[in-house]
CSV table of C-alpha atoms and ligand atoms in Angstrom, one decimal:
chain,number,residue,atom,x,y,z
A,9,MET,CA,78.8,105.1,168.4
A,10,VAL,CA,80.1,101.7,168.8
A,11,GLY,CA,82.3,101.1,171.6
A,12,ALA,CA,85.5,103.1,171.8
A,13,VAL,CA,85.0,104.4,168.3
A,14,ASP,CA,85.6,108.2,168.6
A,15,LYS,CA,85.4,107.8,172.3
A,16,HIS,CA,88.1,107.6,175.2
A,17,LEU,CA,89.0,104.2,176.0
A,18,ALA,CA,88.9,104.6,180.0
A,19,LEU,CA,90.3,101.9,182.1
A,20,ILE,CA,88.7,101.4,185.5
A,21,GLY,CA,89.3,98.7,188.2
A,22,PHE,CA,91.1,98.3,191.6
A,23,MET,CA,94.7,99.0,192.4
A,24,GLY,CA,96.6,96.3,191.3
A,25,ALA,CA,95.0,95.3,188.4
A,26,GLY,CA,97.9,96.8,186.1
A,27,LYS,CA,95.7,99.9,184.5
A,28,SER,CA,98.5,101.8,183.9
A,29,LYS,CA,100.5,99.0,182.2
A,30,LEU,CA,97.7,98.0,180.1
A,31,GLY,CA,96.8,101.5,179.4
A,32,ARG,CA,100.5,102.4,178.2
A,33,GLU,CA,100.1,99.2,176.0
A,34,LEU,CA,96.9,99.9,174.6
A,35,ALA,CA,98.0,103.6,173.6
A,36,ARG,CA,100.6,102.3,171.5
A,37,LEU,CA,98.8,99.8,169.7
A,38,THR,CA,95.5,102.4,169.3
A,39,ASN,CA,98.2,105.2,168.6
A,40,ARG,CA,96.5,107.2,170.9
A,41,PRO,CA,97.6,109.5,173.8
A,42,PHE,CA,97.8,107.9,176.9
A,43,VAL,CA,96.9,109.5,180.4
A,44,ASP,CA,97.6,107.9,183.8
A,45,THR,CA,95.3,109.9,185.7
A,46,ASP,CA,97.6,108.7,189.1
A,47,ARG,CA,100.6,109.9,187.4
A,48,GLU,CA,99.1,113.1,186.5
A,49,ILE,CA,98.0,114.1,190.0
A,50,GLU,CA,101.6,113.3,191.4
A,51,ASN,CA,102.9,115.4,188.7
A,52,ARG,CA,101.0,118.2,189.4
A,53,PHE,CA,100.4,118.2,193.2
A,54,GLY,CA,102.9,115.7,194.5
A,55,PRO,CA,102.9,112.5,195.8
A,56,ILE,CA,99.3,110.9,196.6
A,57,PRO,CA,100.2,109.5,200.2
A,58,GLU,CA,101.1,113.2,201.1
A,59,LEU,CA,97.9,114.1,199.6
A,60,PHE,CA,96.1,111.6,201.1
A,61,GLU,CA,97.4,112.8,204.6
A,62,ARG,CA,95.2,116.2,204.0
A,63,GLY,CA,92.3,114.0,204.0
A,64,GLU,CA,90.8,111.7,201.4
A,65,PRO,CA,87.9,113.9,200.1
A,66,GLU,CA,90.8,116.7,199.4
A,67,PHE,CA,92.7,113.6,197.0
A,68,ARG,CA,89.3,112.9,195.5
A,69,ARG,CA,88.3,116.4,194.4
A,70,ILE,CA,91.7,117.2,192.8
A,71,GLU,CA,91.4,113.3,191.2
A,72,GLU,CA,88.1,114.7,190.2
A,73,GLN,CA,89.2,117.5,188.2
A,74,ILE,CA,92.2,115.9,186.8
A,75,VAL,CA,90.1,112.9,185.4
A,76,ALA,CA,87.4,115.8,183.9
A,77,GLU,CA,90.2,117.4,181.9
A,78,ALA,CA,91.3,114.4,180.4
A,79,LEU,CA,87.8,113.5,179.3
A,80,ALA,CA,87.5,117.0,177.8
A,81,GLY,CA,90.9,116.4,176.0
A,82,PRO,CA,91.7,114.4,172.5
A,83,THR,CA,90.7,111.2,172.2
A,84,ALA,CA,92.7,108.9,174.5
A,85,VAL,CA,93.3,106.2,176.3
A,86,ILE,CA,93.1,107.1,180.2
A,87,ALA,CA,93.8,104.6,183.3
A,88,LEU,CA,92.0,106.1,186.2
A,89,GLY,CA,92.6,105.8,189.5
A,90,GLY,CA,91.1,102.9,191.6
A,91,GLY,CA,88.7,105.2,193.8
A,92,ALA,CA,88.2,107.7,190.9
A,93,VAL,CA,84.5,106.3,190.0
A,94,LEU,CA,83.2,107.0,193.6
A,95,SER,CA,82.4,110.4,192.3
A,96,GLU,CA,78.9,110.5,190.7
A,97,SER,CA,80.2,113.7,188.2
A,98,THR,CA,83.2,111.5,186.9
A,99,ARG,CA,80.7,108.2,186.1
A,100,LYS,CA,78.6,110.7,184.3
A,101,ARG,CA,81.1,112.2,182.4
A,102,LEU,CA,82.4,108.6,181.6
A,103,ARG,CA,79.1,107.4,180.5
A,104,HIS,CA,79.1,110.5,177.8
A,105,THR,CA,82.2,110.7,176.8
A,106,ALA,CA,84.2,106.9,177.1
A,107,PHE,CA,83.6,103.5,176.6
A,108,VAL,CA,84.7,102.0,180.1
A,109,ALA,CA,86.5,98.9,180.4
A,110,TRP,CA,87.0,97.1,183.7
A,111,VAL,CA,90.4,95.6,184.2
A,112,THR,CA,89.7,92.6,186.2
A,113,VAL,CA,92.1,91.0,188.7
A,114,ASP,CA,91.7,88.6,191.7
A,115,VAL,CA,92.0,90.2,195.0
A,116,ASP,CA,95.1,88.1,195.9
A,117,THR,CA,97.5,89.2,192.8
A,118,ALA,CA,96.1,93.0,193.7
A,119,TRP,CA,97.5,92.4,197.0
A,120,SER,CA,100.5,91.2,196.3
A,121,ARG,CA,101.2,93.6,193.5
A,122,VAL,CA,100.5,96.5,196.0
A,123,ARG,CA,101.3,95.5,199.3
A,124,ASN,CA,104.7,97.0,199.9
A,125,SER,CA,103.8,100.2,197.3
A,126,GLY,CA,103.1,102.8,200.1
A,127,ARG,CA,99.9,103.0,198.9
A,128,PRO,CA,97.4,104.8,201.5
A,129,LEU,CA,94.3,102.0,201.2
A,130,ALA,CA,96.8,99.1,201.1
A,131,ARG,CA,97.8,98.8,204.2
A,132,ASP,CA,95.7,96.0,205.7
A,133,ARG,CA,95.2,92.9,203.9
A,134,GLU,CA,91.7,92.6,205.8
A,135,GLU,CA,90.5,96.3,205.0
A,136,PHE,CA,91.9,95.6,201.3
A,137,GLY,CA,89.7,92.9,201.0
A,138,HIS,CA,86.5,94.8,202.0
A,139,LEU,CA,87.2,97.5,199.7
A,140,PHE,CA,87.8,95.2,196.9
A,141,ASP,CA,84.5,93.9,197.0
A,142,GLU,CA,82.8,97.1,197.6
A,143,ARG,CA,84.2,98.8,194.7
A,144,ALA,CA,83.8,95.5,192.7
A,145,ASP,CA,80.2,96.6,192.8
A,146,VAL,CA,80.5,100.3,191.5
A,147,TYR,CA,83.0,99.0,188.6
A,148,ASP,CA,80.5,96.7,187.7
A,149,LEU,CA,77.7,99.0,187.4
A,150,LEU,CA,79.4,101.2,185.3
A,151,ALA,CA,81.7,98.9,183.4
A,152,GLN,CA,81.0,98.4,179.2
A,153,GLY,CA,83.4,95.4,178.7
A,154,THR,CA,85.7,93.8,181.1
A,155,GLY,CA,89.2,92.1,180.4
A,156,GLU,CA,92.7,91.6,181.9
A,157,ASP,CA,94.9,91.7,179.0
A,158,ALA,CA,95.3,94.4,175.9
A,159,SER,CA,93.5,91.9,173.7
A,160,SER,CA,90.6,90.9,175.1
A,161,LEU,CA,89.9,94.6,175.9
A,162,LEU,CA,90.6,95.9,172.1
A,163,LEU,CA,87.8,93.2,171.1
A,164,GLU,CA,85.4,94.7,173.8
A,165,SER,CA,86.4,98.1,172.2
A,166,LEU,CA,85.0,97.4,169.2
A,167,HIS,CA,82.0,94.8,170.4
A,168,VAL,CA,84.0,91.7,169.1
A,169,ILE,CA,82.9,88.8,171.0
A,170,LEU,CA,83.8,84.7,170.7
A,171,SER,CA,80.1,83.3,170.0
A,172,SER,CA,77.8,83.2,167.6
A,173,GLU,CA,74.4,83.2,169.8
A,174,ILE,CA,71.8,85.7,168.9
A,175,ALA,CA,69.8,87.4,171.7
A,176,CYS,CA,66.9,89.6,169.8
A,177,ASP,CA,64.6,89.3,166.9
A,178,ALA,CA,66.7,90.0,163.7
A,179,THR,CA,66.6,90.0,160.1
A,180,VAL,CA,69.2,87.9,158.7
A,181,ILE,CA,71.2,88.6,155.5
A,182,ALA,CA,72.5,85.3,154.8
A,183,ASP,CA,75.0,83.7,151.9
A,184,GLU,CA,72.9,81.1,150.2
A,185,ARG,CA,75.8,78.6,150.8
A,186,VAL,CA,76.3,79.3,154.2
A,187,ALA,CA,72.9,78.8,155.1
A,188,SER,CA,72.6,75.7,153.6
A,189,LEU,CA,75.5,74.6,155.6
A,190,HIS,CA,75.0,76.3,158.8
A,191,GLU,CA,72.3,77.3,161.3
A,192,LEU,CA,72.4,80.4,163.5
A,193,THR,CA,71.5,79.9,167.1
A,194,ALA,CA,69.0,82.1,168.6
A,195,VAL,CA,68.7,82.1,172.3
A,196,ASP,CA,65.8,82.2,174.0
A,197,SER,CA,62.5,83.5,172.2
A,198,ALA,CA,64.5,85.5,169.7
A,199,LYS,CA,62.8,85.2,166.3
A,200,LEU,CA,65.0,85.1,163.2
A,201,THR,CA,63.9,86.3,159.8
A,202,THR,CA,66.3,85.1,156.5
A,203,TYR,CA,66.7,86.6,153.2
A,204,LEU,CA,69.6,84.8,151.2
A,205,VAL,CA,71.5,86.5,149.0
A,206,PRO,CA,73.9,84.7,146.2
A,207,ALA,CA,77.0,83.1,147.5
A,208,GLY,CA,80.4,85.1,147.9
A,209,GLU,CA,81.0,88.3,145.6
A,210,GLN,CA,77.9,88.0,143.2
A,211,ALA,CA,75.8,89.7,146.5
A,212,LYS,CA,77.5,92.8,146.3
A,213,THR,CA,75.9,94.4,143.6
A,214,PRO,CA,73.1,97.2,143.3
A,215,ALA,CA,70.4,95.0,142.3
A,216,VAL,CA,71.0,92.7,145.7
A,217,VAL,CA,70.7,95.7,147.8
A,218,GLU,CA,67.7,97.1,146.1
A,219,ARG,CA,65.7,94.0,146.2
A,220,LEU,CA,66.6,93.8,150.1
A,221,TRP,CA,65.3,97.7,150.2
A,222,ASN,CA,62.1,96.4,148.9
A,223,GLU,CA,61.9,93.3,150.7
A,224,LEU,CA,63.0,93.6,153.8
A,225,GLU,CA,60.2,94.2,156.7
A,226,LEU,CA,61.9,96.0,159.2
A,227,GLY,CA,61.7,99.2,161.1
A,228,ARG,CA,64.0,102.1,162.2
A,229,ASP,CA,64.6,99.6,165.5
A,230,GLY,CA,65.2,96.5,163.6
A,231,TRP,CA,68.4,94.7,163.5
A,232,ILE,CA,70.1,92.9,160.5
A,233,ILE,CA,72.6,90.4,160.9
A,234,GLY,CA,75.1,89.6,158.1
A,235,PHE,CA,75.7,85.7,157.9
A,236,GLY,CA,78.3,84.7,155.5
A,237,GLY,CA,81.9,85.7,154.4
A,238,GLY,CA,83.1,89.3,154.0
A,239,SER,CA,81.0,89.7,150.6
A,240,THR,CA,77.8,88.7,152.7
A,241,THR,CA,78.8,91.0,155.4
A,242,ASP,CA,79.6,94.1,153.2
A,243,VAL,CA,76.4,93.9,151.5
A,244,ALA,CA,74.5,93.3,155.0
A,245,GLY,CA,76.0,96.3,156.3
A,246,PHE,CA,75.7,98.6,153.5
A,247,THR,CA,72.2,97.5,153.5
A,248,ALA,CA,71.7,98.3,157.3
A,249,ALA,CA,73.8,101.8,156.4
A,250,THR,CA,71.2,103.0,153.8
A,251,HIS,CA,67.8,101.1,154.9
A,252,LEU,CA,65.6,103.8,156.3
A,253,ARG,CA,68.9,105.9,156.6
A,254,GLY,CA,70.4,103.3,158.9
A,255,VAL,CA,69.7,100.6,161.5
A,256,ARG,CA,71.8,98.7,163.8
A,257,TRP,CA,73.6,95.5,162.4
A,258,VAL,CA,75.4,92.5,163.7
A,259,ALA,CA,78.1,91.1,161.8
A,260,VAL,CA,78.5,86.9,162.0
A,261,PRO,CA,81.4,86.2,159.5
A,262,THR,CA,81.8,82.5,158.4
A,263,THR,CA,85.1,82.5,156.7
A,264,LEU,CA,88.7,83.4,158.1
A,265,VAL,CA,88.9,86.6,155.7
A,266,GLY,CA,85.7,87.7,157.4
A,267,MET,CA,86.7,86.6,161.0
A,268,VAL,CA,90.3,88.5,160.9
A,269,ASP,CA,89.5,91.3,158.8
A,270,ALA,CA,86.3,92.0,156.5
A,271,ALA,CA,83.7,91.8,159.3
A,272,ILE,CA,85.6,94.4,161.9
A,273,GLY,CA,85.7,98.1,161.4
A,274,GLY,CA,83.0,99.2,160.1
A,275,LYS,CA,83.5,99.4,156.2
A,276,THR,CA,80.7,98.2,154.3
A,277,GLY,CA,80.1,98.3,150.4
A,278,ILE,CA,79.4,97.1,147.3
A,279,ASN,CA,80.7,96.7,143.7
A,280,THR,CA,79.5,99.2,141.0
A,281,GLU,CA,80.3,98.8,137.0
A,282,GLN,CA,83.3,100.9,137.5
A,283,GLY,CA,84.9,98.6,140.2
A,284,LYS,CA,85.1,96.8,143.3
A,285,ASN,CA,84.0,98.3,146.6
A,286,LEU,CA,82.8,102.2,144.9
A,287,ALA,CA,80.0,102.2,146.7
A,288,GLY,CA,79.8,102.2,150.7
A,289,ALA,CA,79.4,103.5,154.2
A,290,PHE,CA,81.2,103.2,157.1
A,291,HIS,CA,78.5,102.0,159.2
A,292,PHE,CA,80.1,100.2,162.5
A,293,PRO,CA,78.6,96.9,163.1
A,294,TRP,CA,77.2,97.0,166.8
A,295,GLU,CA,78.7,93.5,167.4
A,296,VAL,CA,80.8,91.1,165.5
A,297,ARG,CA,80.0,87.5,167.0
A,298,ILE,CA,83.2,84.8,165.8
A,299,ASP,CA,82.4,81.4,165.9
A,300,PRO,CA,85.5,79.3,164.5
A,301,ARG,CA,83.5,76.3,164.1
A,302,PHE,CA,81.9,77.7,160.7
A,303,LEU,CA,85.4,77.2,159.5
A,304,ALA,CA,84.7,73.5,159.6
A,305,THR,CA,83.2,73.4,156.1
A,306,LEU,CA,85.5,76.3,154.3
A,307,PRO,CA,87.2,75.0,151.2
A,308,PRO,CA,90.6,74.6,151.5
A,309,GLU,CA,91.3,77.7,149.0
A,310,GLU,CA,89.3,79.9,151.1
A,311,ARG,CA,91.1,79.3,154.0
A,312,ARG,CA,94.5,79.8,152.3
A,313,ALA,CA,92.9,83.5,151.0
A,314,GLY,CA,92.2,84.1,154.9
A,315,MET,CA,95.7,82.8,155.7
A,316,ALA,CA,97.0,85.5,153.7
A,317,GLU,CA,95.4,88.2,156.0
A,318,VAL,CA,96.8,86.5,159.0
A,319,VAL,CA,100.5,86.3,157.4
A,320,LYS,CA,99.7,90.1,157.0
A,321,THR,CA,98.5,91.0,160.4
A,322,GLY,CA,101.1,88.8,162.1
A,323,LEU,CA,103.9,90.6,160.0
A,324,LEU,CA,102.4,94.2,161.2
A,325,ALA,CA,101.9,92.7,164.8
A,326,GLY,CA,105.5,91.4,164.9
A,327,GLU,CA,104.1,88.1,166.4
A,328,ALA,CA,103.7,84.7,164.3
A,329,LEU,CA,100.1,84.5,164.8
A,330,TRP,CA,99.8,82.1,161.9
A,331,GLU,CA,101.2,79.4,164.1
A,332,ARG,CA,98.5,79.6,166.9
A,333,PRO,CA,95.4,77.1,167.3
A,334,ASP,CA,92.6,79.0,164.8
A,335,GLU,CA,90.6,80.2,168.0
A,336,GLN,CA,93.6,82.2,169.3
A,337,MET,CA,94.9,83.0,166.1
A,338,ILE,CA,91.3,84.8,165.2
A,339,SER,CA,91.2,86.6,168.2
A,340,ALA,CA,94.6,88.0,168.3
A,341,CYS,CA,94.2,89.3,164.5
A,342,ALA,CA,90.8,90.5,165.0
A,343,ALA,CA,92.4,92.5,168.2
A,344,PHE,CA,95.1,94.2,166.2
A,345,LYS,CA,92.7,95.2,163.5
A,346,SER,CA,90.5,96.8,166.2
A,347,ALA,CA,93.5,98.3,167.5
A,348,VAL,CA,94.1,100.0,163.9
A,349,VAL,CA,91.0,100.6,163.3
A,350,LEU,CA,90.4,102.6,166.9
A,351,SER,CA,93.2,104.8,165.7
A,352,ASP,CA,91.9,105.9,162.9
A,353,PRO,CA,88.1,104.8,162.2
A,354,TYR,CA,87.3,106.9,159.3
A,355,GLU,CA,90.6,106.6,157.4
A,356,ARG,CA,91.2,110.2,157.9
A,357,GLN,CA,94.9,110.1,159.1
A,358,GLY,CA,96.1,107.4,157.0
A,359,ARG,CA,97.2,105.0,159.7
A,360,ARG,CA,94.6,102.5,158.8
A,361,ALA,CA,96.7,102.1,155.4
A,362,ILE,CA,99.0,100.0,157.2
A,363,LEU,CA,96.3,97.3,157.1
A,364,ASN,CA,97.0,97.4,153.1
A,365,LEU,CA,100.4,95.5,153.4
A,366,GLY,CA,100.9,93.8,150.3
A,367,HIS,CA,97.9,95.2,149.1
A,368,THR,CA,99.2,98.0,146.2
A,369,PHE,CA,100.6,94.6,144.6
A,370,ALA,CA,97.8,92.5,145.0
A,371,HIS,CA,95.4,94.7,143.4
A,372,ALA,CA,97.7,95.3,140.2
A,373,LEU,CA,97.9,91.9,140.0
A,374,GLU,CA,94.3,91.2,140.2
A,375,ALA,CA,93.3,93.7,137.7
A,376,GLY,CA,96.1,92.1,135.7
A,377,SER,CA,94.2,89.0,135.6
A,378,GLY,CA,91.1,90.4,134.8
A,379,TYR,CA,89.9,89.5,138.4
A,380,ALA,CA,90.3,85.8,137.8
A,381,LEU,CA,92.9,85.9,140.3
A,382,ARG,CA,91.7,84.8,144.1
A,383,HIS,CA,92.3,88.1,146.4
A,384,GLY,CA,94.0,85.9,149.3
A,385,ASP,CA,96.5,84.6,146.3
A,386,ALA,CA,97.0,88.2,144.9
A,387,VAL,CA,97.9,89.2,148.6
A,388,ALA,CA,100.3,86.8,149.3
A,389,LEU,CA,102.3,87.5,146.6
A,390,GLY,CA,101.9,91.1,147.4
A,391,LEU,CA,103.4,90.4,150.7
A,392,LEU,CA,106.5,88.8,149.1
A,393,ALA,CA,107.0,91.9,147.2
A,394,ALA,CA,106.3,94.4,150.2
A,395,LEU,CA,109.0,92.1,152.3
A,396,ARG,CA,111.8,92.4,149.6
A,397,LEU,CA,111.2,96.1,149.1
A,398,SER,CA,111.4,96.4,153.1
A,399,GLY,CA,114.8,94.5,153.3
A,400,ARG,CA,113.0,91.8,155.2
A,401,PRO,CA,113.2,88.1,154.8
A,402,THR,CA,110.3,86.4,152.9
A,403,ASP,CA,110.9,83.0,154.5
A,404,VAL,CA,107.4,83.0,156.6
A,405,VAL,CA,105.4,83.9,153.5
A,406,GLU,CA,107.0,81.3,151.4
A,407,GLU,CA,106.4,78.7,154.2
A,408,VAL,CA,102.8,79.8,155.5
A,409,LEU,CA,101.5,80.8,152.1
A,410,ALA,CA,103.8,79.3,149.1
A,411,PRO,CA,102.6,81.9,146.5
A,412,GLU,CA,104.0,81.1,143.1
A,413,PRO,CA,104.1,83.9,140.4
A,414,VAL,CA,101.2,84.0,138.5
A,415,ARG,CA,100.5,84.2,134.7
A,416,VAL,CA,98.8,87.8,134.2
A,417,ASP,CA,99.0,91.0,131.9
A,418,ARG,CA,102.4,92.6,133.0
A,419,GLU,CA,100.9,96.0,131.5
A,420,ARG,CA,97.5,95.9,132.7
A,421,ALA,CA,99.1,95.2,136.0
A,422,TRP,CA,101.7,98.1,135.9
A,423,ASP,CA,98.7,100.4,134.5
A,424,ALA,CA,96.7,99.5,137.6
A,425,LEU,CA,99.3,99.8,140.2
A,426,LEU,CA,100.0,103.4,138.8
A,427,ARG,CA,96.1,104.3,138.7
A,428,ASP,CA,95.8,103.3,141.8
A,429,LYS,CA,98.7,105.3,143.3
A,430,LYS,CA,97.8,108.3,141.0
A,431,GLY,CA,101.2,109.7,141.0
A,432,ALA,CA,103.4,109.3,143.7
A,433,LEU,CA,104.3,105.6,144.7
A,434,ASN,CA,103.8,105.5,148.2
A,435,LEU,CA,103.5,101.8,149.7
A,436,VAL,CA,103.5,100.4,152.9
A,437,LEU,CA,106.6,98.5,154.1
A,438,LEU,CA,107.5,96.9,157.1
A,439,GLY,CA,110.1,97.9,159.6
A,440,ASP,CA,111.0,97.3,163.2
A,441,ASP,CA,108.0,98.6,164.8
A,442,GLY,CA,105.6,97.4,162.0
A,443,GLY,CA,104.1,98.9,159.1
A,444,TYR,CA,104.9,102.4,157.8
A,445,VAL,CA,103.9,104.5,154.5
A,446,THR,CA,106.9,105.4,152.5
A,447,GLN,CA,107.9,106.8,149.0
A,448,VAL,CA,109.3,104.2,146.8
A,449,PRO,CA,111.0,104.6,143.4
A,450,GLU,CA,109.2,104.0,140.2
A,451,ALA,CA,111.8,101.6,139.0
A,452,ASP,CA,111.8,99.7,142.2
A,453,VAL,CA,108.0,99.0,142.5
A,454,LYS,CA,108.1,97.6,138.7
A,455,HIS,CA,111.1,95.6,139.4
A,456,ALA,CA,109.3,94.0,142.6
A,457,LEU,CA,106.0,93.5,140.5
A,458,ASP,CA,107.6,92.0,137.5
A,459,GLU,CA,109.1,89.5,139.8
A,460,LEU,CA,105.6,87.9,141.1
A,461,ILE,CA,104.4,87.4,137.1
A,462,ALA,CA,105.4,84.9,135.4
A,463,ASP,CA,105.8,84.4,131.8
B,509,NAD,N1,84.8,95.5,154.5
B,509,NAD,C1,85.9,95.2,154.9
B,509,NAD,O1,86.7,96.3,155.6
B,509,NAD,C2,86.7,94.4,153.9
B,509,NAD,C3,87.8,93.7,154.0
B,509,NAD,C4,88.3,92.8,153.6
B,509,NAD,C5,87.3,92.1,152.4
B,509,NAD,N2,86.1,92.6,152.2
B,509,NAD,C6,85.6,91.9,151.4
B,509,NAD,O2,85.1,90.4,151.6
B,509,NAD,C7,84.9,89.8,150.4
B,509,NAD,C8,85.8,88.7,150.6
B,509,NAD,O3,84.9,88.0,151.5
B,509,NAD,P1,85.4,86.6,151.8
B,509,NAD,O4,87.0,86.3,151.2
B,509,NAD,O5,85.2,86.2,153.2
B,509,NAD,O6,84.7,85.7,151.2
B,509,NAD,P2,83.5,85.6,150.3
B,509,NAD,O7,82.3,86.1,151.5
B,509,NAD,O8,83.3,86.1,149.1
B,509,NAD,O9,82.8,84.0,150.4
B,509,NAD,C9,83.9,83.0,149.7
B,509,NAD,C10,83.3,81.7,149.2
B,509,NAD,O10,83.0,81.3,150.6
B,509,NAD,C11,81.7,80.4,150.7
B,509,NAD,N3,81.7,80.5,152.1
B,509,NAD,C12,81.6,81.2,153.2
B,509,NAD,N4,81.3,80.8,154.4
B,509,NAD,C13,81.7,79.3,154.2
B,509,NAD,C14,81.7,78.3,155.5
B,509,NAD,N5,81.7,78.4,156.6
B,509,NAD,N6,81.6,77.2,154.5
B,509,NAD,C15,81.6,76.9,153.3
B,509,NAD,N7,81.7,77.9,152.2
B,509,NAD,C16,81.6,79.5,152.9
B,509,NAD,C17,80.8,81.6,150.2
B,509,NAD,O11,79.7,81.1,150.0
B,509,NAD,C18,81.8,81.8,148.8
B,509,NAD,O12,81.5,80.9,147.9
B,509,NAD,C19,85.5,90.9,149.3
B,509,NAD,O13,84.4,91.1,148.3
B,509,NAD,C20,86.2,92.0,150.0
B,509,NAD,O14,85.8,93.3,149.3
B,509,NAD,C21,85.7,93.6,153.2
B,510,ZN,ZN1,93.0,92.3,151.7
């Protein structure tokens, strides 16, 4: 399994790195329980300095037991004491049950944070420095990811990387327009074989997938790369999920929608005659390689579509992410989506549903337009409706996305919305703590939808 999907997110690192604080934040963002092993030890066995006085081996035995219990428990975010990974059996357990992330810090910052804390191993600056170097080697060997803040650790937890260089031989499934504008760079001698698929949504058909199954010369240990927007990564991911019962794949998104949304989270799929995304699979990309430079050639209407998802994400995260420069905006959105995905990777608990803020209305409008309306433009309108029903200001959506009511078939839109909801009108609304799902009276929903439609 990729990264921290279905695994604990275990934070290792030196004392003073901020593992407890970060762990608490990551647990909140991923909606997972949080275990701070030092805190747990103190709750059950008393203050750590006192335990240390009985000898370090005794303390390490207790620590090993507490960590083992946490790792045997439900999928969580776990902050480990700085020396916990000295135990061979703890390292072994971590390798099997956790994505191990090293929270890095420089030695002076760490010292300034812990020098007066009474910690047994933080009494002498010189010894502290030696221990810091010694431990760094252990962390380095064990860590699968590193970072100093929540956002970068979340990206690492789903192998989202801000670079597009490809390091291994692979079969590239590329959007034909994208392939005419951009080239993927391979490092060293990595060999890339390219298969072109139609630009955009036209690629998401059973016929395209069947052609790929037939033509791909790729063994079970081969790699597929999806190179294009969300349409291409959807079809490449689905091909990877099904070819020879599943091969590994890497997503290299080239649209803003792809970078902040479609390439992240393991949902892959194609359209059938019955509708969009009706055949698919969860198949997480081994890596998502994001390179904002690809956006230089993106048509303005495609960028606007992406900004609708950015505004959605910013509203959910409670931060004006849309105001940041591209690279920061993209990594913050990708990190937020990663957190939600980690909270509910297979959409079983329903938490992933919050990512659908504004989307019930968007889907209805898309249907009402006979699918002529662009998804992003529909989402912009859908966000207006969701904010109005949430009793919140709509100025951000108006300023950043400037949506205008659209001329679509009211009846068809409303029917589609009811069909989409199959009875109870549960919608994602926005509260002070982000998105939540709630039941909304039919008349209010109908009114909100009507306001989005021009006569
Ligand atoms: N799997 C998921 O979780 C998920 C999430 C959101 C959306 N999606 C899917 O993503 C699809 C939409 O993806 P999209 O919005 O990224 O668009 P897209 O992939 O359909 O591409 C839109 C257009 O932009 C062009 N293009 C792509 N990159 C370009 C570049 N760098 N320069 C110039 N032109 C470029 C394409 O050729 C195409 O014409 C939908 O099918 C949707 O269902 C999937
Ligand atoms: Zn969307």
